[in-house]
PDB file of C-alpha atoms in Angstrom:
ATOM      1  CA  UNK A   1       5.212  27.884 -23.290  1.00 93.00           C
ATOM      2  CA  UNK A   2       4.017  25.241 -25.675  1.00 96.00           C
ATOM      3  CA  UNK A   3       5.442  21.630 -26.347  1.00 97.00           C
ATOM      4  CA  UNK A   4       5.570  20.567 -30.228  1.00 97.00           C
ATOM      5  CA  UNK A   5       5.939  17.228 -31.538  1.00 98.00           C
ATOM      6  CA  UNK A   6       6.009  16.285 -34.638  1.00 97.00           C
ATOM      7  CA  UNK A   7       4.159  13.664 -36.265  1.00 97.00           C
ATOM      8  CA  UNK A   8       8.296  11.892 -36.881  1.00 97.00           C
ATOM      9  CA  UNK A   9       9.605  12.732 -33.484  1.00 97.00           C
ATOM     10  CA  UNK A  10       6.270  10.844 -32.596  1.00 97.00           C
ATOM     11  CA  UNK A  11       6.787   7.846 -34.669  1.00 95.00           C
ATOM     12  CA  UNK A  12      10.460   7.909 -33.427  1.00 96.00           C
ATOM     13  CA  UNK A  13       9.345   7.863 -29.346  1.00 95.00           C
ATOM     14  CA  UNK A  14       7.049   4.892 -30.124  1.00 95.00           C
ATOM     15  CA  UNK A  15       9.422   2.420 -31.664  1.00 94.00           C
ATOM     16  CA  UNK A  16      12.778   3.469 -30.226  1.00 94.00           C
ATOM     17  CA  UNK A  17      10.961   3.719 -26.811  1.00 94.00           C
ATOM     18  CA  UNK A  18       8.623   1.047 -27.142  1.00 93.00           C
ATOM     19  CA  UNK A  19       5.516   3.224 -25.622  1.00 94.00           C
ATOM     20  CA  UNK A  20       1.837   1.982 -25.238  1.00 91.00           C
ATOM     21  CA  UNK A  21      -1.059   4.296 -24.691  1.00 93.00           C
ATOM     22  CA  UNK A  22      -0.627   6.660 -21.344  1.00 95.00           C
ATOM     23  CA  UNK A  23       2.822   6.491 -21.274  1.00 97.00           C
ATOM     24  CA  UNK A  24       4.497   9.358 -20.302  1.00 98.00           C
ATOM     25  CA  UNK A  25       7.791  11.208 -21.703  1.00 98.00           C
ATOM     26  CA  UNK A  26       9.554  14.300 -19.375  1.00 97.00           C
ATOM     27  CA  UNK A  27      11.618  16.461 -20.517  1.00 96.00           C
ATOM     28  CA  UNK A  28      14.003  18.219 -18.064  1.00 93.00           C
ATOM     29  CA  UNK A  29      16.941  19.975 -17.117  1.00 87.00           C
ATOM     30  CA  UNK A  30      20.163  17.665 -16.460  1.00 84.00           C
ATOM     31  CA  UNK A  31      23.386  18.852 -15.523  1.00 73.00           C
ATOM     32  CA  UNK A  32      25.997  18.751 -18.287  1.00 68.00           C
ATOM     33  CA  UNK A  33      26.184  19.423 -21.620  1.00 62.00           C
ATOM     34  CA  UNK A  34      25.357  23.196 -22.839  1.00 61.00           C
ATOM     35  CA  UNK A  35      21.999  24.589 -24.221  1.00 64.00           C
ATOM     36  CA  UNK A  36      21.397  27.448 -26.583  1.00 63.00           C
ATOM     37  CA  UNK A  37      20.563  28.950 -22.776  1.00 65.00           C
ATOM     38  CA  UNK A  38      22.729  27.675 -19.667  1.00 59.00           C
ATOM     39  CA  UNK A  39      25.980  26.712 -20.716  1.00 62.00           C
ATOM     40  CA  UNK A  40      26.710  23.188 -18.367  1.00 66.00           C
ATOM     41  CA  UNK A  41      22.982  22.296 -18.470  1.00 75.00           C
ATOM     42  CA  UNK A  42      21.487  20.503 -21.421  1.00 82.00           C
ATOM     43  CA  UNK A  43      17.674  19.059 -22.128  1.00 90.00           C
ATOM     44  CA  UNK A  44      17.115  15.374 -20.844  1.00 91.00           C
ATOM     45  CA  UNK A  45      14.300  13.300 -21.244  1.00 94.00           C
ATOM     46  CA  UNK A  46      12.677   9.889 -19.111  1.00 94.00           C
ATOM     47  CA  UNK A  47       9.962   8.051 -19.466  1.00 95.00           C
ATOM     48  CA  UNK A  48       7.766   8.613 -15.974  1.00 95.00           C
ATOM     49  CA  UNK A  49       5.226   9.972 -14.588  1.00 95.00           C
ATOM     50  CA  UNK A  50       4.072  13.313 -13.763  1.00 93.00           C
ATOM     51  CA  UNK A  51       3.902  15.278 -10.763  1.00 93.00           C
ATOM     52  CA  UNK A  52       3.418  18.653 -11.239  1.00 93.00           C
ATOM     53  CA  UNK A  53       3.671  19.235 -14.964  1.00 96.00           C
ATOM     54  CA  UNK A  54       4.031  22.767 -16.350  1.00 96.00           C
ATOM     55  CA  UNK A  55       3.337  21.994 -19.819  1.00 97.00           C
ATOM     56  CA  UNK A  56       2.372  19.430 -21.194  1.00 97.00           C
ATOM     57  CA  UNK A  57       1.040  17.900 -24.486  1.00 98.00           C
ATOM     58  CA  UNK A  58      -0.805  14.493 -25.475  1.00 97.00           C
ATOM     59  CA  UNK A  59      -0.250  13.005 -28.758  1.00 97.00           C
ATOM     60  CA  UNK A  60      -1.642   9.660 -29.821  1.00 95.00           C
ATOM     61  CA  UNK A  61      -1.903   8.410 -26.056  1.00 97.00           C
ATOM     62  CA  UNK A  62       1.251  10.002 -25.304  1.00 97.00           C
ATOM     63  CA  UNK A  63       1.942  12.609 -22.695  1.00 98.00           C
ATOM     64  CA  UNK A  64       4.922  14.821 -23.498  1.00 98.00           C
ATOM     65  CA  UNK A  65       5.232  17.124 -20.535  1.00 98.00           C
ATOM     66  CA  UNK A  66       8.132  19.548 -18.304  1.00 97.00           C
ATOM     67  CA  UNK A  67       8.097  19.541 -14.600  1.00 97.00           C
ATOM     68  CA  UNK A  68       7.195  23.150 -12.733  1.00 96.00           C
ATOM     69  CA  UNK A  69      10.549  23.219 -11.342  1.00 93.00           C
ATOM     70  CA  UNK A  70      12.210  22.815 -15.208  1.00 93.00           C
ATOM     71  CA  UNK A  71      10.355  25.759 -16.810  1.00 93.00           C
ATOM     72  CA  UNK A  72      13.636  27.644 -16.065  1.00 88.00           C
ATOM     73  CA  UNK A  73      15.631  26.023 -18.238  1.00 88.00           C
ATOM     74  CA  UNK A  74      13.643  26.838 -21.185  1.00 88.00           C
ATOM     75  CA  UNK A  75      13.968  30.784 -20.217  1.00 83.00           C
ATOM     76  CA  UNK A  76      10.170  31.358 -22.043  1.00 87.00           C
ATOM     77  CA  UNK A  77      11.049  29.508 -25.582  1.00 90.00           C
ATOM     78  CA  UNK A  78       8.686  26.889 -26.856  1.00 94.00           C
ATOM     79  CA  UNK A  79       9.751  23.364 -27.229  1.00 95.00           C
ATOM     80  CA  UNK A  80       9.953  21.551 -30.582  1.00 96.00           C
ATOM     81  CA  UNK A  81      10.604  17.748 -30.439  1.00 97.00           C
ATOM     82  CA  UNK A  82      12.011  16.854 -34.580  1.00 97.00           C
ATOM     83  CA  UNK A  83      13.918  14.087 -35.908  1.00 96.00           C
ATOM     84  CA  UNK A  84      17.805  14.059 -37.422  1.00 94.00           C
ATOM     85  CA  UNK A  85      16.703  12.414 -40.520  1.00 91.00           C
ATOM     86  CA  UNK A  86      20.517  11.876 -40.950  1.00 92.00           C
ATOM     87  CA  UNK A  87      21.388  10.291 -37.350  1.00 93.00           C
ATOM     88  CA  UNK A  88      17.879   9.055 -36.762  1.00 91.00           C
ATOM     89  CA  UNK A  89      17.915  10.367 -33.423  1.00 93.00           C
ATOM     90  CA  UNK A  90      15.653  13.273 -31.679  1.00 94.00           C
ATOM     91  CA  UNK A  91      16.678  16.798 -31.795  1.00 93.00           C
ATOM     92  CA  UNK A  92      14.843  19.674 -30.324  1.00 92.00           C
ATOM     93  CA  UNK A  93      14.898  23.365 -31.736  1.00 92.00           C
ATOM     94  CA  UNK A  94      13.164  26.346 -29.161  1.00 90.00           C
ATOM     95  CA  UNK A  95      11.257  29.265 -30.277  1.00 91.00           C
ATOM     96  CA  UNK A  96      10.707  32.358 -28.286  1.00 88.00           C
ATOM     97  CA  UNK A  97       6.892  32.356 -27.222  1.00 75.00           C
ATOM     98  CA  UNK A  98       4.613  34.468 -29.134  1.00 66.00           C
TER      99      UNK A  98
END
């Protein structure tokens, strides 16, 4: 399982988020919502730090990065972090692994 950001959902975390160099962004499994695979979960995110990351992915100082116990939610698809040009707000798409 990979991570993806792109170079706007990048530009989006820094200034919405206000992040320096070594923060860190999780992304996770939160109760509510629905997902394209577990209807009453849907994908959260938090700025914190790591403790047993999965995957993860660095990208201008930044560690993007999922938790061993919230690979299950992404039932083997690969993560892509975009922007809603439209909303200006993240959105995330998932790819079955290759």
């Amino acid at each position: 399982m990979k991570i993806i950001v792109s170079d706007e959902a990048l530009e989006w975390f820094e200034k919405e988020m206000d992040l320096d160099d070594g923060d860190q962004i999780r992304f996770y499994a939160r109760y509510g919502g629905s997902s394209p695979f577990h209807e009453g979960f849907s994908l959260g995110m938090n700025r914190e730090q790591s403790t047993n990351p999965a995957v993860e992915v660095e990208k201008n100082k930044i560690l993007f990065y999922i938790e061993e116990d919230d690979l299950w939610f992404f039932d083997n698809h690969d993560l892509h972090i975009l922007v809603d040009e439209t909303l200006n707000e993240i959105k995330y798409d998932y790819t079955k692994e290759a």
